[in-house]
Amino acid sequence: MSSSSSSSSPSCPKKMITLKSSDGETFEIEEIAALQSKTLESMIDENCASTPVPLPNITGKILAKVVEYCTKHAEVGADAESLRAWDAEFVSVDHPTLFDYILAANFLEIPTLLNLACQSVADMVKGKTPDEIHKIFNIKSTFTPEEEEELRRENQWAFD
Amino acid sequence: MFLRNSKLLQVRIKMTNELDKINQLPGHIMDQILSHLPIKDVVRTSILSRRWRYKWCSVPQLVFDDQCTRATRIPSLQPSLHEDLVKIIDKVLLLHNGPIQKFKLSHEEFCAASDIDHWILHLSRVSIKEIVLDIWTWQYYKIPSSLFNCQYLIHLELYRCLVKIPSTFEGFHNLESLDLQHVQLSLDGLEALISRCPLLKRLKLRNLEGIKQINVDAGNLEWLDVEGAFQDVAFGVMNSLMSLMVGFSDDIANKRGSNYANSNNLRKLFRNLPKLHSLILEKYSLKYLAIGSAPQTLPDELVHLNYLFTCIDFNSVEEILTVMCLIKSSPELKHVAFQCRAKDQQTTRIGKLADFWEDAACCVEQVQVVSMGGISGSEPELELMKFLLTSLPNLETMTIRPNSTSGEGRLLKELLQFRRASAQAKVIFLDPLVPE
């Protein structure tokens, strides 16, 4: 039990945690912001967060953004309207980055970020034809032409 | 040169990784993305890759609405929209695999009856938890008995349906939320339904045709909304009820039988609602509560009441006495909102009102925010506003929304004259609402 963990004193410096990305960069995040990650929250509870937490699945570029997201969402008194606008701005990124956010939010168990990013991907898919979706996400179809034809027949109404 | 090759290799690996990102997502995340898409787009994902081909078949929410069928403006094609929808729902339900959590049907062109029966029978076999059925057109739909076998239902919402509770109905033991609007249901049927849903927390009953009296006896309710052309309501003990909205949409008959002469509706209604936080009285509800002589305060205080909204006839002494009784019985009441009930204003009884204000001033100091809506600047309205401004020492804001901009100047002049008990009170004028 750490003796310096009295949280009632206002002059007490904010408790920080250090995170280490896959490419060796370190990032500091306030403990209170880190609590949005269920993974980090349980580490904090078990007092394992005193040394830099290694996150081998997340690059520095993405981790920086995740820290930014958690810090923003830990702010007190932000009004819902401006937070929504900030979120919209946050996910206006290219799709590879969006997927990196998803994987990072999944690993760190940050439900709000995961939901936000999934909604963004859904918005990119909505209303698009399969060809358009293939183009947007750079997917090469692994189906043969016959398979694809069968697929379209199977659910014809959705492809009209 | 070796270094350059390995660097190229790294770049190539990075690119392929990027290319396949959507396919690398774990299964539960694919589910989450699908949950944000309308059904048509959900089915389209089947073509993305082998991993996605049958992922859509286990999506737990099925919503069939206007987005499913092609939007067409050619009237002659309208009938086929309905047939299209039937085929789509048949296909989706047939190919779907696994439990279905939510089924919603809300399509403007849809009106067939027997097809819905088949779908509901199917749903009753796949542990459905949430059913929403909006019948927008043609006849009301008669709910089949298989609906009453959906024992895992948590939320049920019906619009323009005919409900007959089967005698063998044992109840929805998991139902937490029920929403019935423009539903034909007998009084006994309603009571049977409510009493056999022990976990019911949220209940909305609007425009239940043919029911003249609403009796709600559901001990675990937290949220209740009843509105319609009924003449009487009765509530059982509801120790958890936090939010209540009542709307008597028909004018209450002025002549009541002798049975009602002695009891006061206000006292009767609030006898059993100890935890109430928010109370909304729409249309003629306050007139209903004013029947029988209003007490000064209620015998049991509404200790948690925080917010009160009421439609009111400012000319009616009884209604004003009733709302004052409510305010005085609510020590935690912060926000009171008045909305002028639109009807022809008579200017009787003003003399009586003027005497009455002197006695009214105690036990109202807790109010901090007052809203006045639909204001035309009549004498009784001004009397009430004057009373509030001079009696509320903790008032922070009074917002006033006039009916039209024409009488504003005069209204402002009158208001400026009134003394204010609270030094920090702000009086804010809002723009009249534009009629729809």
mmCIF file with all atom_site columns, C-alpha atoms in Angstrom, chain A residues 95-96 99-100 102-103 106 111 114-115 118-119 121-123 125-130 133-134 137-144 147-148 150-152 154-155 157-160, chain B residues 18-26 28-29 32-41 43-51 53-54 56 64 67-68 70 87-88 91-92 95:
data_model
loop_
_atom_site.group_PDB
_atom_site.id
_atom_site.type_symbol
_atom_site.label_atom_id
_atom_site.label_alt_id
_atom_site.label_comp_id
_atom_site.label_asym_id
_atom_site.label_entity_id
_atom_site.label_seq_id
_atom_site.pdbx_PDB_ins_code
_atom_site.Cartn_x
_atom_site.Cartn_y
_atom_site.Cartn_z
_atom_site.occupancy
_atom_site.B_iso_or_equiv
_atom_site.pdbx_formal_charge
_atom_site.auth_seq_id
_atom_site.auth_comp_id
_atom_site.auth_asym_id
_atom_site.auth_atom_id
_atom_site.pdbx_PDB_model_num
ATOM 1  C CA . HIS A 1 95  ? -9.327  3.918   -42.220 1.00 0.00 ? 95  HIS A CA 1
ATOM 2  C CA . PRO A 1 96  ? -6.105  2.100   -41.268 1.00 0.00 ? 96  PRO A CA 1
ATOM 3  C CA . PHE A 1 99  ? -8.877  0.230   -37.241 1.00 0.00 ? 99  PHE A CA 1
ATOM 4  C CA . ASP A 1 100 ? -5.798  0.799   -35.108 1.00 0.00 ? 100 ASP A CA 1
ATOM 5  C CA . ILE A 1 102 ? -10.438 -0.098  -32.645 1.00 0.00 ? 102 ILE A CA 1
ATOM 6  C CA . LEU A 1 103 ? -7.770  -2.653  -31.868 1.00 0.00 ? 103 LEU A CA 1
ATOM 7  C CA . ASN A 1 106 ? -10.311 -3.373  -27.644 1.00 0.00 ? 106 ASN A CA 1
ATOM 8  C CA . PRO A 1 111 ? -15.818 0.931   -24.361 1.00 0.00 ? 111 PRO A CA 1
ATOM 9  C CA . LEU A 1 114 ? -14.482 1.300   -29.204 1.00 0.00 ? 114 LEU A CA 1
ATOM 10 C CA . ASN A 1 115 ? -18.091 2.274   -29.766 1.00 0.00 ? 115 ASN A CA 1
ATOM 11 C CA . CYS A 1 118 ? -17.046 1.135   -34.676 1.00 0.00 ? 118 CYS A CA 1
ATOM 12 C CA . GLN A 1 119 ? -19.786 3.642   -35.384 1.00 0.00 ? 119 GLN A CA 1
ATOM 13 C CA . VAL A 1 121 ? -16.551 2.329   -39.615 1.00 0.00 ? 121 VAL A CA 1
ATOM 14 C CA . ALA A 1 122 ? -20.275 1.593   -39.878 1.00 0.00 ? 122 ALA A CA 1
ATOM 15 C CA . ASP A 1 123 ? -20.853 5.098   -41.221 1.00 0.00 ? 123 ASP A CA 1
ATOM 16 C CA . VAL A 1 125 ? -19.946 1.224   -44.927 1.00 0.00 ? 125 VAL A CA 1
ATOM 17 C CA . LYS A 1 126 ? -23.535 2.450   -44.834 1.00 0.00 ? 126 LYS A CA 1
ATOM 18 C CA . GLY A 1 127 ? -25.186 2.870   -48.193 1.00 0.00 ? 127 GLY A CA 1
ATOM 19 C CA . LYS A 1 128 ? -22.150 1.798   -50.194 1.00 0.00 ? 128 LYS A CA 1
ATOM 20 C CA . THR A 1 129 ? -22.128 -0.870  -52.850 1.00 0.00 ? 129 THR A CA 1
ATOM 21 C CA . PRO A 1 130 ? -19.762 -3.812  -52.336 1.00 0.00 ? 130 PRO A CA 1
ATOM 22 C CA . ILE A 1 133 ? -16.583 -0.870  -49.893 1.00 0.00 ? 133 ILE A CA 1
ATOM 23 C CA . HIS A 1 134 ? -13.815 -2.916  -51.474 1.00 0.00 ? 134 HIS A CA 1
ATOM 24 C CA . PHE A 1 137 ? -10.987 -0.518  -47.379 1.00 0.00 ? 137 PHE A CA 1
ATOM 25 C CA . ASN A 1 138 ? -8.563  -1.736  -50.039 1.00 0.00 ? 138 ASN A CA 1
ATOM 26 C CA . ILE A 1 139 ? -9.954  -5.227  -49.844 1.00 0.00 ? 139 ILE A CA 1
ATOM 27 C CA . LYS A 1 140 ? -9.214  -7.682  -52.552 1.00 0.00 ? 140 LYS A CA 1
ATOM 28 C CA . SER A 1 141 ? -12.143 -10.012 -52.950 1.00 0.00 ? 141 SER A CA 1
ATOM 29 C CA . THR A 1 142 ? -11.154 -13.575 -52.167 1.00 0.00 ? 142 THR A CA 1
ATOM 30 C CA . PHE A 1 143 ? -14.259 -14.986 -53.830 1.00 0.00 ? 143 PHE A CA 1
ATOM 31 C CA . THR A 1 144 ? -14.216 -16.466 -57.295 1.00 0.00 ? 144 THR A CA 1
ATOM 32 C CA . GLU A 1 147 ? -18.948 -17.620 -55.648 1.00 0.00 ? 147 GLU A CA 1
ATOM 33 C CA . GLU A 1 148 ? -19.654 -13.936 -55.865 1.00 0.00 ? 148 GLU A CA 1
ATOM 34 C CA . GLU A 1 150 ? -24.014 -17.103 -55.837 1.00 0.00 ? 150 GLU A CA 1
ATOM 35 C CA . LEU A 1 151 ? -23.629 -14.663 -52.971 1.00 0.00 ? 151 LEU A CA 1
ATOM 36 C CA . ARG A 1 152 ? -25.482 -11.940 -54.780 1.00 0.00 ? 152 ARG A CA 1
ATOM 37 C CA . GLU A 1 154 ? -28.520 -15.531 -52.064 1.00 0.00 ? 154 GLU A CA 1
ATOM 38 C CA . ASN A 1 155 ? -29.345 -12.059 -50.810 1.00 0.00 ? 155 ASN A CA 1
ATOM 39 C CA . TRP A 1 157 ? -32.701 -7.818  -52.234 1.00 0.00 ? 157 TRP A CA 1
ATOM 40 C CA . ALA A 1 158 ? -29.732 -6.316  -50.392 1.00 0.00 ? 158 ALA A CA 1
ATOM 41 C CA . PHE A 1 159 ? -27.735 -5.761  -53.554 1.00 0.00 ? 159 PHE A CA 1
ATOM 42 C CA . ASP A 1 160 ? -30.447 -4.109  -55.591 1.00 0.00 ? 160 ASP A CA 1
ATOM 43 C CA . GLU B 2 18  ? -3.137  -2.324  -43.815 1.00 0.00 ? 18  GLU B CA 1
ATOM 44 C CA . LEU B 2 19  ? -4.969  -3.913  -46.685 1.00 0.00 ? 19  LEU B CA 1
ATOM 45 C CA . ASP B 2 20  ? -6.363  -6.658  -44.517 1.00 0.00 ? 20  ASP B CA 1
ATOM 46 C CA . LYS B 2 21  ? -7.231  -4.631  -41.481 1.00 0.00 ? 21  LYS B CA 1
ATOM 47 C CA . ILE B 2 22  ? -10.983 -5.023  -41.795 1.00 0.00 ? 22  ILE B CA 1
ATOM 48 C CA . ASN B 2 23  ? -10.481 -8.772  -42.025 1.00 0.00 ? 23  ASN B CA 1
ATOM 49 C CA . GLN B 2 24  ? -8.233  -8.905  -39.013 1.00 0.00 ? 24  GLN B CA 1
ATOM 50 C CA . LEU B 2 25  ? -10.856 -7.659  -36.631 1.00 0.00 ? 25  LEU B CA 1
ATOM 51 C CA . PRO B 2 26  ? -11.897 -10.041 -33.858 1.00 0.00 ? 26  PRO B CA 1
ATOM 52 C CA . HIS B 2 28  ? -17.029 -9.512  -31.385 1.00 0.00 ? 28  HIS B CA 1
ATOM 53 C CA . ILE B 2 29  ? -15.855 -6.271  -32.980 1.00 0.00 ? 29  ILE B CA 1
ATOM 54 C CA . GLN B 2 32  ? -20.298 -4.353  -32.897 1.00 0.00 ? 32  GLN B CA 1
ATOM 55 C CA . ILE B 2 33  ? -19.796 -2.694  -36.281 1.00 0.00 ? 33  ILE B CA 1
ATOM 56 C CA . LEU B 2 34  ? -22.778 -4.615  -37.665 1.00 0.00 ? 34  LEU B CA 1
ATOM 57 C CA . SER B 2 35  ? -24.924 -3.413  -34.782 1.00 0.00 ? 35  SER B CA 1
ATOM 58 C CA . HIS B 2 36  ? -24.584 0.143   -36.086 1.00 0.00 ? 36  HIS B CA 1
ATOM 59 C CA . LEU B 2 37  ? -25.785 -0.694  -39.603 1.00 0.00 ? 37  LEU B CA 1
ATOM 60 C CA . PRO B 2 38  ? -29.294 -0.927  -41.055 1.00 0.00 ? 38  PRO B CA 1
ATOM 61 C CA . ILE B 2 39  ? -30.276 -4.457  -42.094 1.00 0.00 ? 39  ILE B CA 1
ATOM 62 C CA . LYS B 2 40  ? -29.634 -3.934  -45.794 1.00 0.00 ? 40  LYS B CA 1
ATOM 63 C CA . ASP B 2 41  ? -26.035 -2.902  -45.213 1.00 0.00 ? 41  ASP B CA 1
ATOM 64 C CA . VAL B 2 43  ? -26.526 -8.271  -45.315 1.00 0.00 ? 43  VAL B CA 1
ATOM 65 C CA . ARG B 2 44  ? -24.253 -6.601  -47.850 1.00 0.00 ? 44  ARG B CA 1
ATOM 66 C CA . THR B 2 45  ? -21.221 -7.268  -45.678 1.00 0.00 ? 45  THR B CA 1
ATOM 67 C CA . SER B 2 46  ? -21.583 -10.924 -46.666 1.00 0.00 ? 46  SER B CA 1
ATOM 68 C CA . ILE B 2 47  ? -19.710 -10.095 -49.830 1.00 0.00 ? 47  ILE B CA 1
ATOM 69 C CA . LEU B 2 48  ? -16.626 -8.588  -48.174 1.00 0.00 ? 48  LEU B CA 1
ATOM 70 C CA . SER B 2 49  ? -14.708 -11.765 -47.478 1.00 0.00 ? 49  SER B CA 1
ATOM 71 C CA . ARG B 2 50  ? -15.109 -15.324 -46.259 1.00 0.00 ? 50  ARG B CA 1
ATOM 72 C CA . ARG B 2 51  ? -14.945 -14.171 -42.665 1.00 0.00 ? 51  ARG B CA 1
ATOM 73 C CA . ARG B 2 53  ? -19.922 -14.059 -45.378 1.00 0.00 ? 53  ARG B CA 1
ATOM 74 C CA . TYR B 2 54  ? -22.131 -15.480 -42.654 1.00 0.00 ? 54  TYR B CA 1
ATOM 75 C CA . TRP B 2 56  ? -24.456 -11.131 -40.570 1.00 0.00 ? 56  TRP B CA 1
ATOM 76 C CA . PHE B 2 64  ? -37.189 -3.587  -40.654 1.00 0.00 ? 64  PHE B CA 1
ATOM 77 C CA . GLN B 2 67  ? -34.810 1.920   -45.213 1.00 0.00 ? 67  GLN B CA 1
ATOM 78 C CA . CYS B 2 68  ? -35.178 -1.723  -46.253 1.00 0.00 ? 68  CYS B CA 1
ATOM 79 C CA . ARG B 2 70  ? -36.165 0.797   -52.334 1.00 0.00 ? 70  ARG B CA 1
ATOM 80 C CA . LYS B 2 87  ? -40.093 -11.410 -48.763 1.00 0.00 ? 87  LYS B CA 1
ATOM 81 C CA . ILE B 2 88  ? -37.156 -9.667  -47.152 1.00 0.00 ? 88  ILE B CA 1
ATOM 82 C CA . LYS B 2 91  ? -35.580 -14.475 -46.074 1.00 0.00 ? 91  LYS B CA 1
ATOM 83 C CA . VAL B 2 92  ? -33.706 -12.831 -43.267 1.00 0.00 ? 92  VAL B CA 1
ATOM 84 C CA . LEU B 2 95  ? -31.168 -17.457 -42.953 1.00 0.00 ? 95  LEU B CA 1
#
